[in-house]
Coordinates of C-alpha atoms in Angstrom, one line a residue:
V546 CA 12.8 -35.6 -57.0
T547 CA 15.0 -33.4 -59.2
L548 CA 14.4 -33.2 -62.9
D549 CA 17.3 -31.5 -64.6
Y550 CA 16.2 -29.8 -67.9
E551 CA 19.4 -27.8 -68.1
N552 CA 21.4 -30.9 -69.2
A553 CA 18.9 -32.9 -71.2
D554 CA 16.0 -32.5 -73.6
P555 CA 12.4 -33.0 -72.4
E556 CA 12.0 -36.6 -73.8
S557 CA 15.2 -37.7 -72.1
V558 CA 14.2 -36.2 -68.8
G559 CA 10.9 -38.0 -69.0
G560 CA 12.5 -41.3 -69.8
A561 CA 15.1 -40.9 -67.0
Y562 CA 12.4 -40.1 -64.5
A563 CA 10.5 -43.3 -65.4
E564 CA 13.7 -45.4 -65.2
T565 CA 14.5 -43.9 -61.8
I566 CA 11.1 -44.7 -60.4
A567 CA 11.3 -48.3 -61.6
K568 CA 14.6 -48.7 -59.8
S569 CA 13.9 -46.8 -56.6
F570 CA 10.2 -47.7 -56.1
P571 CA 9.5 -51.0 -57.7
D572 CA 5.9 -51.0 -56.2
F573 CA 4.9 -48.0 -58.3
E574 CA 2.9 -50.1 -60.8
A575 CA 1.1 -52.0 -58.0
V576 CA 0.2 -48.7 -56.3
M577 CA -0.7 -46.6 -59.4
E578 CA -2.5 -49.0 -61.7
P579 CA -5.4 -49.8 -59.4
Y580 CA -5.7 -46.1 -58.6
I581 CA -6.0 -45.2 -62.3
Y582 CA -8.9 -47.6 -62.7
E583 CA -10.6 -46.5 -59.6
N584 CA -10.6 -43.0 -61.0
I585 CA -11.7 -44.2 -64.5
R586 CA -14.7 -46.1 -63.0
M587 CA -15.7 -43.1 -60.9
A588 CA -15.5 -40.8 -63.9
F589 CA -17.7 -43.1 -66.0
D590 CA -20.2 -44.1 -63.3
G591 CA -18.7 -47.5 -62.8
S592 CA -18.9 -48.7 -66.4
Y593 CA -16.4 -47.5 -69.0
D594 CA -15.3 -48.2 -72.6
S595 CA -11.5 -48.1 -73.1
D596 CA -12.0 -46.3 -76.4
A597 CA -13.9 -43.5 -74.6
V598 CA -11.0 -43.1 -72.0
E599 CA -8.4 -43.1 -74.8
A600 CA -10.4 -40.5 -76.7
R601 CA -10.3 -38.1 -73.8
M602 CA -6.6 -38.8 -73.3
N603 CA -5.7 -38.2 -77.0
T604 CA -7.8 -35.0 -77.2
L605 CA -6.0 -33.4 -74.3
Y606 CA -2.6 -34.8 -75.1
N607 CA -2.8 -33.4 -78.6
N608 CA -3.5 -29.9 -77.2
L609 CA -0.3 -29.8 -75.1
P610 CA 2.8 -27.8 -76.0
D611 CA 5.3 -29.9 -77.8
D612 CA 7.9 -30.0 -75.0
Y613 CA 5.3 -31.4 -72.6
K614 CA 4.3 -34.0 -75.2
K615 CA 7.9 -35.1 -75.6
E616 CA 8.4 -35.3 -71.8
I617 CA 5.3 -37.4 -71.3
N618 CA 6.1 -39.6 -74.3
G619 CA 9.6 -40.3 -72.9
F620 CA 8.1 -41.1 -69.5
A621 CA 5.4 -43.3 -70.8
N622 CA 7.6 -45.2 -73.2
K623 CA 10.1 -46.1 -70.5
L624 CA 7.6 -46.9 -67.8
S625 CA 5.4 -49.1 -70.0
N626 CA 8.3 -51.2 -71.4
G627 CA 6.2 -52.0 -74.5
E628 CA 2.8 -52.6 -72.7
R629 CA -0.1 -51.0 -74.6
G630 CA -3.8 -50.3 -74.1
F631 CA -6.2 -49.8 -71.2
E632 CA -6.2 -53.2 -69.4
E633 CA -6.1 -53.7 -65.6
N634 CA -3.4 -56.4 -65.5
G635 CA -0.9 -55.3 -62.9
K636 CA 1.3 -53.4 -65.4
I637 CA 1.3 -49.8 -66.4
S638 CA 0.8 -49.4 -70.2
Y639 CA 1.9 -46.5 -72.4
E640 CA -1.7 -45.1 -72.4
E641 CA -2.1 -45.5 -68.6
A642 CA 1.2 -43.7 -68.0
V643 CA -0.1 -40.8 -70.2
I644 CA -3.5 -40.5 -68.4
I645 CA -1.7 -40.4 -65.0
Q646 CA -0.6 -37.0 -66.2
M647 CA -4.1 -35.7 -66.7
I648 CA -6.4 -37.2 -64.0
P649 CA -7.9 -33.8 -62.9
D650 CA -8.4 -32.9 -66.6
A651 CA -9.6 -36.2 -68.1
L652 CA -11.3 -37.9 -65.1
R653 CA -11.9 -35.2 -62.4
P654 CA -13.1 -37.5 -59.6
T655 CA -13.5 -35.0 -56.7
S656 CA -13.7 -31.3 -55.9
C657 CA -11.5 -29.1 -53.8
S658 CA -12.4 -26.5 -51.2
A659 CA -10.8 -23.2 -50.1
L660 CA -10.9 -21.1 -47.0
S661 CA -9.9 -17.5 -46.2
L662 CA -9.6 -15.9 -42.8
W663 CA -8.8 -12.3 -41.8
G664 CA -9.2 -9.8 -39.0
E665 CA -10.0 -11.3 -35.6
K666 CA -9.8 -14.8 -37.0
T667 CA -6.0 -14.8 -37.5
V668 CA -3.3 -14.2 -34.9
S669 CA -1.7 -11.5 -36.9
G670 CA -4.8 -9.9 -38.3
E671 CA -3.5 -10.5 -41.8
G672 CA -5.4 -12.5 -44.3
I673 CA -4.7 -16.2 -44.7
T674 CA -6.0 -18.2 -47.7
L675 CA -5.7 -22.0 -48.1
R676 CA -6.7 -24.5 -50.7
S677 CA -7.6 -28.0 -49.5
L678 CA -6.7 -30.6 -52.2
E679 CA -9.6 -33.0 -51.7
W680 CA -7.9 -35.6 -53.9
Q681 CA -9.2 -39.1 -54.2
L682 CA -6.7 -41.1 -52.1
G683 CA -7.6 -44.5 -53.5
S684 CA -9.3 -47.4 -51.7
D685 CA -6.0 -48.5 -50.2
N686 CA -4.7 -44.9 -49.5
Q687 CA -2.4 -45.3 -52.6
M688 CA -1.7 -41.6 -52.9
G689 CA -0.5 -41.5 -49.3
R690 CA 2.3 -43.8 -50.4
V691 CA 3.5 -41.7 -53.3
N692 CA 3.7 -38.1 -52.1
A693 CA 6.5 -36.3 -53.8
V694 CA 8.2 -32.9 -53.9
T695 CA 9.6 -32.4 -57.4
H696 CA 12.2 -29.8 -58.3
I697 CA 12.1 -28.8 -62.0
K698 CA 15.6 -27.4 -62.6
N699 CA 15.4 -25.3 -65.7
G700 CA 17.1 -21.9 -65.4
E701 CA 14.6 -19.0 -65.2
K702 CA 11.8 -21.6 -65.7
S703 CA 12.6 -23.5 -62.5
L704 CA 9.9 -24.4 -60.1
T705 CA 9.0 -26.9 -57.2
T706 CA 5.8 -28.9 -57.2
F707 CA 4.1 -30.6 -54.3
G708 CA 2.2 -33.6 -55.6
I709 CA 2.5 -37.2 -56.6
L710 CA 5.5 -39.3 -57.7
G711 CA 5.5 -39.6 -61.5
L712 CA 3.4 -36.5 -62.2
L713 CA 4.8 -34.0 -64.6
D714 CA 1.8 -31.6 -64.3
V715 CA 1.1 -29.3 -61.4
L716 CA -1.3 -29.8 -58.5
S717 CA 0.4 -27.2 -56.3
A718 CA 3.7 -25.5 -57.0
I719 CA 5.9 -22.4 -56.5
N720 CA 8.3 -21.0 -59.0
D721 CA 11.8 -19.6 -58.5
D722 CA 10.3 -16.1 -58.3
G723 CA 8.1 -17.0 -55.3
V724 CA 4.8 -17.2 -57.1
F725 CA 2.6 -20.0 -55.7
I726 CA -0.4 -21.6 -57.5
A727 CA -2.6 -24.6 -57.0
I728 CA -5.5 -26.3 -58.8
L729 CA -9.0 -25.9 -57.4
D730 CA -11.3 -28.4 -59.0
V731 CA -14.8 -27.2 -58.4
G732 CA -16.8 -30.0 -59.9
S733 CA -19.7 -29.9 -62.4
M734 CA -23.4 -30.1 -62.3
K735 CA -24.6 -33.6 -61.8
N736 CA -25.2 -35.4 -65.1
E737 CA -23.4 -32.6 -67.0
P738 CA -21.8 -34.1 -70.1
Y739 CA -18.0 -34.3 -70.1
V740 CA -16.5 -32.2 -72.9
C741 CA -12.8 -32.0 -73.8
E742 CA -12.9 -31.1 -77.5
G743 CA -11.0 -27.9 -78.0
K744 CA -9.9 -27.9 -74.3
Q745 CA -6.5 -28.0 -72.7
C746 CA -5.0 -29.6 -69.6
Y747 CA -5.2 -26.8 -67.1
T748 CA -2.8 -28.6 -64.8
F749 CA -0.2 -28.1 -67.5
D750 CA -1.4 -24.6 -68.2
I751 CA -0.6 -23.8 -64.6
R752 CA 2.9 -25.2 -65.0
Y753 CA 3.4 -23.2 -68.2
A754 CA 2.4 -20.0 -66.4
L755 CA 4.8 -20.6 -63.5
E756 CA 7.6 -21.4 -66.0
N757 CA 7.1 -18.3 -68.1
Y758 CA 5.8 -15.5 -65.7
D759 CA 7.5 -14.0 -62.6
N760 CA 4.6 -12.3 -60.8
A761 CA 1.2 -13.4 -59.5
T762 CA -0.9 -11.1 -61.7
D763 CA 0.6 -12.4 -64.9
V764 CA 0.5 -16.0 -63.7
G765 CA -3.2 -15.5 -62.8
N766 CA -4.0 -13.9 -66.1

């Protein structure tokens, strides 16, 4: 996927992305909607209230930078085609299209792991570090059907993400300066209450860092 921000505003890019998905991958709703609700039920221990889900979504959405809000709004408006609310009915609503963009932040179903090797453990002797994205694939391996490499073409803010079709945030990405970054969900203590008030979507914070900084130290900070 290539998203061209050099020739359109964020809302138009988001809308064009949704229109293109609908034309090129008509099974998108059938794949993604069940996946959304599997994650919701997991996050809420099997029983959820749509108001509670929407409250998380709205809190995090409201804390996003304006350009990201416009981009998501354009995407969700086009993809939903007037459908509203959290209801598992075979169609992706505006709200469902928004929460797709913040699954690690709003629902956080699983945890990742990492591994570093050095010395005798590597062929070169140089250090190697990896992050394993232990992402919930869905009961029907839905995520295996929507892998995507997305190029964000935006001058000095250009980057490439490795993730899921339709996602505008970052799971793993590298910017045009060669800085690589990836999320590492580490989970929470069992029964720890979920809190999002005053919090931000760190998956979009990662994207912001890659767009605005050109070295690993500044991106990390």
